Coordinates of C-alpha atoms in Angstrom, one line a residue:
Chain A
M1372 CA -50.6 9.5 -69.1
E1373 CA -48.8 8.0 -66.2
Y1374 CA -46.8 5.3 -66.0
S1375 CA -46.9 3.4 -62.7
R1376 CA -46.0 0.4 -60.6
E1377 CA -48.4 -2.3 -61.4
P1378 CA -49.1 -5.7 -59.6
F1379 CA -47.1 -8.4 -61.2
T1380 CA -50.5 -10.0 -62.5
G1381 CA -51.1 -12.2 -65.8
N1382 CA -48.5 -14.1 -68.4
F1383 CA -45.1 -12.1 -69.6
H1384 CA -43.6 -12.7 -72.6
F1385 CA -40.3 -12.1 -74.1
G1386 CA -40.8 -12.8 -78.0
P1387 CA -41.7 -16.3 -78.1
F1388 CA -40.3 -17.4 -74.7
L1389 CA -43.2 -17.3 -71.5
L1390 CA -41.1 -15.9 -68.8
K1391 CA -41.1 -17.5 -65.5
K1392 CA -42.5 -14.8 -63.4
S1393 CA -40.7 -15.7 -60.0
V1394 CA -37.5 -16.2 -61.3
E1395 CA -37.2 -13.3 -63.9
V1396 CA -39.4 -10.6 -63.3
F1397 CA -38.7 -7.5 -60.9
Y1398 CA -40.3 -4.7 -62.2
V1399 CA -43.7 -4.1 -64.0
S1400 CA -45.0 -1.0 -65.0
K1401 CA -48.3 -0.2 -66.5
L1402 CA -46.9 -0.9 -70.0
S1403 CA -43.2 -2.6 -69.3
Y1404 CA -41.3 -5.0 -66.9
G1405 CA -37.7 -5.6 -65.8
I1406 CA -36.4 -8.7 -66.1
V1407 CA -33.2 -10.5 -65.1
N1408 CA -30.9 -12.0 -67.6
L1409 CA -29.8 -15.6 -68.3
K1410 CA -26.2 -14.6 -68.9
P1411 CA -25.7 -11.1 -67.8
I1412 CA -22.5 -9.6 -68.8
V1413 CA -22.2 -8.1 -65.4
P1414 CA -23.7 -7.9 -62.2
G1415 CA -26.9 -6.4 -62.6
H1416 CA -27.2 -6.2 -66.7
V1417 CA -31.3 -6.6 -66.8
L1418 CA -33.7 -5.7 -69.9
V1419 CA -36.5 -3.6 -69.8
I1420 CA -38.9 -4.7 -72.4
P1421 CA -42.8 -3.7 -73.3
K1422 CA -45.4 -5.8 -72.5
R1423 CA -46.8 -6.0 -75.4
V1424 CA -44.5 -8.4 -78.1
V1425 CA -43.5 -6.6 -80.6
K1426 CA -39.9 -6.7 -82.5
R1427 CA -39.0 -2.8 -83.6
F1428 CA -38.7 0.3 -81.6
K1429 CA -40.8 1.9 -84.2
E1430 CA -43.9 -0.3 -83.5
L1431 CA -44.1 0.9 -80.0
D1432 CA -47.3 3.6 -79.3
L1433 CA -46.7 7.0 -77.5
N1434 CA -47.4 5.6 -74.4
E1435 CA -45.9 2.6 -74.6
V1436 CA -42.4 4.6 -75.2
Y1437 CA -43.1 6.9 -72.4
D1438 CA -43.3 4.0 -70.1
L1439 CA -40.2 2.0 -71.1
W1440 CA -38.0 4.7 -71.1
H1441 CA -39.6 6.5 -67.7
S1442 CA -39.2 2.6 -66.2
A1443 CA -35.4 2.4 -67.8
Q1444 CA -34.7 5.7 -66.3
L1445 CA -36.1 4.5 -63.5
I1446 CA -34.5 0.8 -63.2
G1447 CA -31.3 2.2 -63.9
G1448 CA -31.2 4.7 -61.5
R1449 CA -31.9 2.2 -58.8
L1450 CA -29.8 -0.5 -60.3
E1451 CA -26.4 2.7 -60.1
Q1452 CA -27.3 3.4 -56.6
Y1453 CA -27.5 -0.4 -55.8
Y1454 CA -24.5 -1.1 -57.3
H1455 CA -22.4 1.7 -56.9
V1456 CA -20.9 2.6 -60.2
Q1457 CA -21.3 6.2 -61.7
A1458 CA -22.2 5.4 -65.0
M1459 CA -25.0 3.1 -66.9
T1460 CA -25.0 1.7 -70.7
Y1461 CA -28.6 2.1 -72.5
C1462 CA -29.0 0.2 -75.9
V1463 CA -31.5 -0.9 -78.0
Q1464 CA -30.0 -3.3 -80.9
D1465 CA -33.2 -2.9 -83.1
G1466 CA -33.4 -5.8 -85.9
E1467 CA -31.1 -8.2 -86.5
A1468 CA -29.0 -6.5 -88.3
A1469 CA -27.9 -4.4 -85.3
G1470 CA -27.3 -7.5 -83.0
Q1471 CA -31.1 -8.5 -81.8
T1472 CA -31.3 -11.9 -81.4
V1473 CA -35.1 -12.0 -79.6
P1474 CA -37.8 -10.2 -81.7
H1475 CA -39.4 -8.5 -79.3
V1476 CA -37.8 -4.5 -78.2
H1477 CA -35.6 -4.7 -75.3
V1478 CA -33.4 -1.9 -73.6
H1479 CA -30.2 -3.3 -72.2
V1480 CA -29.6 -1.5 -68.9
I1481 CA -26.3 -1.6 -67.9
P1482 CA -24.3 -0.6 -64.7
R1483 CA -20.9 0.2 -66.0
R1484 CA -17.5 0.6 -63.8
A1485 CA -14.3 2.1 -65.1
G1486 CA -12.2 -0.9 -66.3
D1487 CA -14.9 -2.9 -66.0
F1488 CA -13.7 -4.2 -69.3
E1489 CA -10.5 -4.6 -70.9
R1490 CA -11.0 -1.9 -73.5
N1491 CA -14.6 0.6 -72.6
D1492 CA -16.3 -1.0 -76.0
Q1493 CA -15.8 -5.0 -74.9
V1494 CA -19.5 -4.1 -73.5
Y1495 CA -21.0 -4.5 -76.7
E1496 CA -18.7 -7.6 -78.0
M1497 CA -20.2 -9.1 -74.2
L1498 CA -23.9 -8.2 -75.0
E1499 CA -23.7 -9.7 -78.7
A1500 CA -22.1 -12.9 -77.4
S1501 CA -24.8 -13.0 -74.4
S1502 CA -27.5 -12.7 -76.6
S1503 CA -26.6 -14.8 -79.5
Y1504 CA -27.0 -17.5 -76.9
L1505 CA -30.5 -16.8 -76.9
H1506 CA -30.8 -17.8 -80.7
G1507 CA -30.3 -21.6 -79.7
S1508 CA -32.5 -22.1 -76.1
R1509 CA -33.2 -20.7 -73.2
K1510 CA -32.7 -23.7 -70.9
W1511 CA -30.7 -23.4 -67.9
E1512 CA -27.9 -25.5 -68.3
I1513 CA -23.7 -24.7 -67.7
D1514 CA -22.4 -23.0 -71.1
T1515 CA -18.9 -24.2 -72.3
E1516 CA -18.4 -20.5 -72.8
E1517 CA -16.3 -18.2 -70.4
R1518 CA -19.2 -16.6 -68.8
R1519 CA -21.5 -19.8 -67.8
V1520 CA -25.5 -19.3 -68.1
R1521 CA -27.4 -18.8 -64.6
T1522 CA -29.2 -21.5 -62.8
E1523 CA -32.9 -21.1 -62.3
E1524 CA -32.0 -20.4 -58.6
E1525 CA -29.8 -17.6 -59.3
M1526 CA -31.6 -15.9 -60.7
E1527 CA -34.6 -16.2 -58.7
E1528 CA -32.1 -15.0 -55.9
E1529 CA -31.4 -11.7 -57.8
T1530 CA -35.2 -11.1 -58.7
K1531 CA -36.3 -11.2 -55.2
L1532 CA -33.3 -8.8 -54.5
L1533 CA -34.0 -6.4 -57.3
R1534 CA -37.6 -6.2 -56.7
T1535 CA -36.9 -5.0 -53.0
L1536 CA -35.3 -1.9 -55.1
F1537 CA -38.4 -1.1 -56.3
M1538 CA -40.7 -1.4 -53.0
Chain B
M541 CA -47.7 16.3 -72.8
E542 CA -47.3 16.6 -76.3
Y543 CA -44.0 16.9 -78.1
S544 CA -44.0 18.5 -81.4
R545 CA -41.9 20.2 -83.8
E546 CA -40.3 23.2 -83.5
P547 CA -38.8 26.8 -85.1
F548 CA -35.2 26.7 -84.9
T549 CA -34.7 29.9 -82.8
G550 CA -32.7 30.3 -80.2
N551 CA -29.2 28.8 -79.1
F552 CA -28.5 25.0 -78.7
H553 CA -25.6 23.6 -77.0
F554 CA -24.1 19.7 -76.8
G555 CA -22.0 19.9 -73.6
P556 CA -19.4 23.0 -73.7
F557 CA -20.1 23.6 -77.4
L558 CA -22.3 26.5 -79.3
L559 CA -23.5 24.6 -82.3
K560 CA -23.9 25.8 -85.7
K561 CA -27.7 25.6 -86.1
S562 CA -27.4 25.6 -90.1
V563 CA -24.5 23.6 -90.1
E564 CA -25.9 21.1 -87.6
V565 CA -29.0 20.9 -85.9
F566 CA -31.8 19.7 -88.3
Y567 CA -34.4 18.5 -86.3
V568 CA -35.8 20.6 -83.3
S569 CA -38.7 19.9 -81.3
K570 CA -40.5 21.0 -77.7
L571 CA -37.0 19.8 -75.6
S572 CA -34.8 18.4 -78.1
Y573 CA -32.7 18.4 -81.1
G574 CA -31.2 16.7 -83.8
I575 CA -27.7 16.7 -85.4
V576 CA -25.5 15.4 -87.7
N577 CA -22.4 14.3 -86.4
L578 CA -18.5 15.4 -87.1
K579 CA -17.6 12.1 -87.6
P580 CA -20.2 9.5 -88.0
I581 CA -19.7 6.1 -88.0
V582 CA -21.6 5.1 -91.0
P583 CA -24.3 7.6 -92.9
G584 CA -27.1 8.8 -91.1
H585 CA -25.3 8.4 -88.0
V586 CA -27.1 10.9 -86.2
L587 CA -27.4 12.2 -82.3
V588 CA -30.4 13.2 -80.5
I589 CA -29.7 15.7 -77.3
P590 CA -32.2 17.5 -74.7
K591 CA -32.3 21.1 -75.0
R592 CA -31.2 21.3 -71.4
V593 CA -27.4 20.6 -71.1
V594 CA -27.7 17.7 -68.3
K595 CA -25.0 15.2 -67.7
R596 CA -26.6 12.1 -66.6
F597 CA -29.8 10.0 -68.2
K598 CA -31.4 10.3 -64.6
E599 CA -31.1 14.2 -64.6
L600 CA -33.9 14.3 -67.1
D601 CA -37.4 15.4 -65.8
L602 CA -40.8 13.2 -67.5
N603 CA -41.0 15.2 -69.9
E604 CA -37.6 15.5 -71.1
V605 CA -37.2 11.6 -71.0
Y606 CA -40.6 11.5 -73.1
D607 CA -39.8 14.4 -76.0
L608 CA -36.1 12.7 -76.1
W609 CA -37.3 9.2 -77.2
H610 CA -40.4 9.9 -78.9
S611 CA -37.7 12.1 -81.0
A612 CA -35.7 9.4 -81.3
Q613 CA -38.5 7.1 -82.7
L614 CA -39.2 9.6 -85.4
I615 CA -35.8 9.9 -86.5
G616 CA -34.9 6.7 -86.4
G617 CA -38.0 5.8 -88.5
R618 CA -37.1 8.0 -90.7
L619 CA -33.6 7.8 -91.2
E620 CA -34.4 4.0 -91.8
Q621 CA -37.1 4.9 -94.5
Y622 CA -34.5 7.1 -95.9
Y623 CA -31.2 5.4 -96.2
H624 CA -33.2 1.9 -97.0
V625 CA -32.2 -0.2 -93.9
Q626 CA -33.6 -2.7 -92.1
A627 CA -32.2 -1.8 -88.3
M628 CA -31.2 0.9 -86.1
T629 CA -29.1 1.1 -82.8
Y630 CA -30.0 3.1 -80.3
C631 CA -27.5 3.8 -77.5
V632 CA -26.5 5.9 -74.6
Q633 CA -23.2 6.4 -73.0
D634 CA -24.5 7.6 -70.1
G635 CA -21.2 8.5 -67.9
E636 CA -17.9 8.6 -68.6
A637 CA -17.2 4.9 -67.7
A638 CA -20.0 4.0 -70.4
G639 CA -17.8 5.8 -73.0
Q640 CA -19.7 9.1 -72.5
T641 CA -17.3 12.2 -73.9
V642 CA -19.3 15.2 -73.8
P643 CA -21.2 16.1 -70.9
H644 CA -24.5 16.0 -71.9
V645 CA -27.1 13.5 -72.6
H646 CA -27.2 12.1 -76.3
V647 CA -29.0 9.6 -78.0
H648 CA -26.8 7.9 -80.6
V649 CA -29.2 6.8 -83.5
I650 CA -27.3 4.7 -86.2
P651 CA -28.9 3.0 -89.2
R652 CA -27.4 -0.6 -89.8
R653 CA -26.9 -3.1 -92.6
A654 CA -26.2 -6.9 -92.4
G655 CA -22.4 -6.9 -92.9
D656 CA -22.1 -2.6 -92.2
F657 CA -18.8 -4.0 -90.0
E658 CA -16.6 -6.6 -90.3
R659 CA -18.1 -7.8 -86.6
N660 CA -22.0 -6.9 -85.7
D661 CA -20.3 -5.2 -82.2
Q662 CA -17.5 -3.5 -84.3
V663 CA -19.9 -0.6 -84.7
Y664 CA -18.9 0.0 -80.8
E665 CA -15.5 0.3 -81.2
M666 CA -16.4 2.7 -83.8
L667 CA -18.6 4.9 -82.0
E668 CA -16.2 4.8 -79.2
A669 CA -13.3 5.9 -81.7
S670 CA -15.6 8.3 -82.8
S671 CA -16.2 9.6 -79.5
S672 CA -12.8 10.2 -78.0
Y673 CA -12.6 12.9 -81.1
L674 CA -14.6 15.2 -79.2
H675 CA -11.9 14.7 -76.2
G676 CA -9.6 17.1 -77.9
S677 CA -11.7 20.0 -80.4
R678 CA -14.5 20.0 -82.3
K679 CA -12.7 22.3 -85.3
W680 CA -13.2 21.0 -89.1
E681 CA -10.2 19.3 -89.7
I682 CA -8.6 16.6 -91.9
D683 CA -8.3 13.9 -89.3
T684 CA -4.8 11.6 -89.5
E685 CA -7.2 8.6 -88.7
E686 CA -9.1 6.3 -91.3
R687 CA -12.1 8.2 -91.0
R688 CA -11.7 11.6 -91.5
V689 CA -13.6 14.5 -89.9
R690 CA -16.1 16.2 -92.0
T691 CA -16.2 19.5 -93.5
E692 CA -18.4 22.5 -92.4
E693 CA -19.4 22.1 -95.9
E694 CA -20.4 18.7 -96.1
M695 CA -22.3 18.6 -92.6
E696 CA -24.1 21.5 -93.7
E697 CA -25.7 19.4 -96.9
E698 CA -26.2 16.6 -94.5
T699 CA -28.4 18.7 -92.3
K700 CA -30.3 20.5 -95.5
L701 CA -30.8 17.3 -96.7
L702 CA -32.4 15.8 -93.0
R703 CA -34.5 18.7 -92.2
T704 CA -36.8 17.8 -95.3
L705 CA -37.4 14.4 -94.0
F706 CA -39.4 16.6 -91.2
M707 CA -41.2 18.7 -93.0

């Protein structure tokens, strides 16, 4: 099976949420897509998601695993170049006890810089704080925490920019 | 390309280290293998590694990515059953700034339980503490830290056990 870029047609879901394509989706392959984050922990922190809504990594079939991780590799490579970083974190929180908050498999792809967090592993603390927000709502509103939730306009701007990396 | 189980023949490396096959390697596919940990952060914390020694995820070719993640999925599924857990963490620390300490791509596959760490994200703190050990040596000795490095006999016992999950 080949994985390939695809047009931005159809409806894309993230668990129970219908994604706003022009605002959130920057990459589409045959079986996966890439979306920007409501509350990224660093610039370029994106998610790669199988189109089919299943909760756990083990539920993906062979073609989906193939497409998901080739997409993650491609996206990670382009982000690393674009953001001029020398490292990436790839992480799947697979099930609630692993910190999963949206019941739809997703790979966190996170550009990393030396010293980007006070402790190197703090990236995951931020990741969980970030994810836990989604427990509540996905409304576009200012958060009371240190990092604020982005506006729809900010997300759309990033989505436009990131789409240019995959043309 | 099909991924398939393979015999335990040849030499397997983890970065600069030559692995002790009977002690450490519990799974072999065409392009990847699964190894137990010198200092696992929870029971069943293992690594999945491409046979070819390259540092970064982006250096893997399509077949290697395919084989690596199908192997990780297969191994994760079996470990989840065997350890009776409901969640898994899959994580690649891809480059030093992302916490990579051995210059050879590896996927951490970690069985997770509710409450297994005081804070859910503490798993990553442990992960980094665990990895940092490898900076020094891979000698089989008692560590001065809270978690001790396992003996070669303990690792061999786990390797034998895990091999039975893939027969």
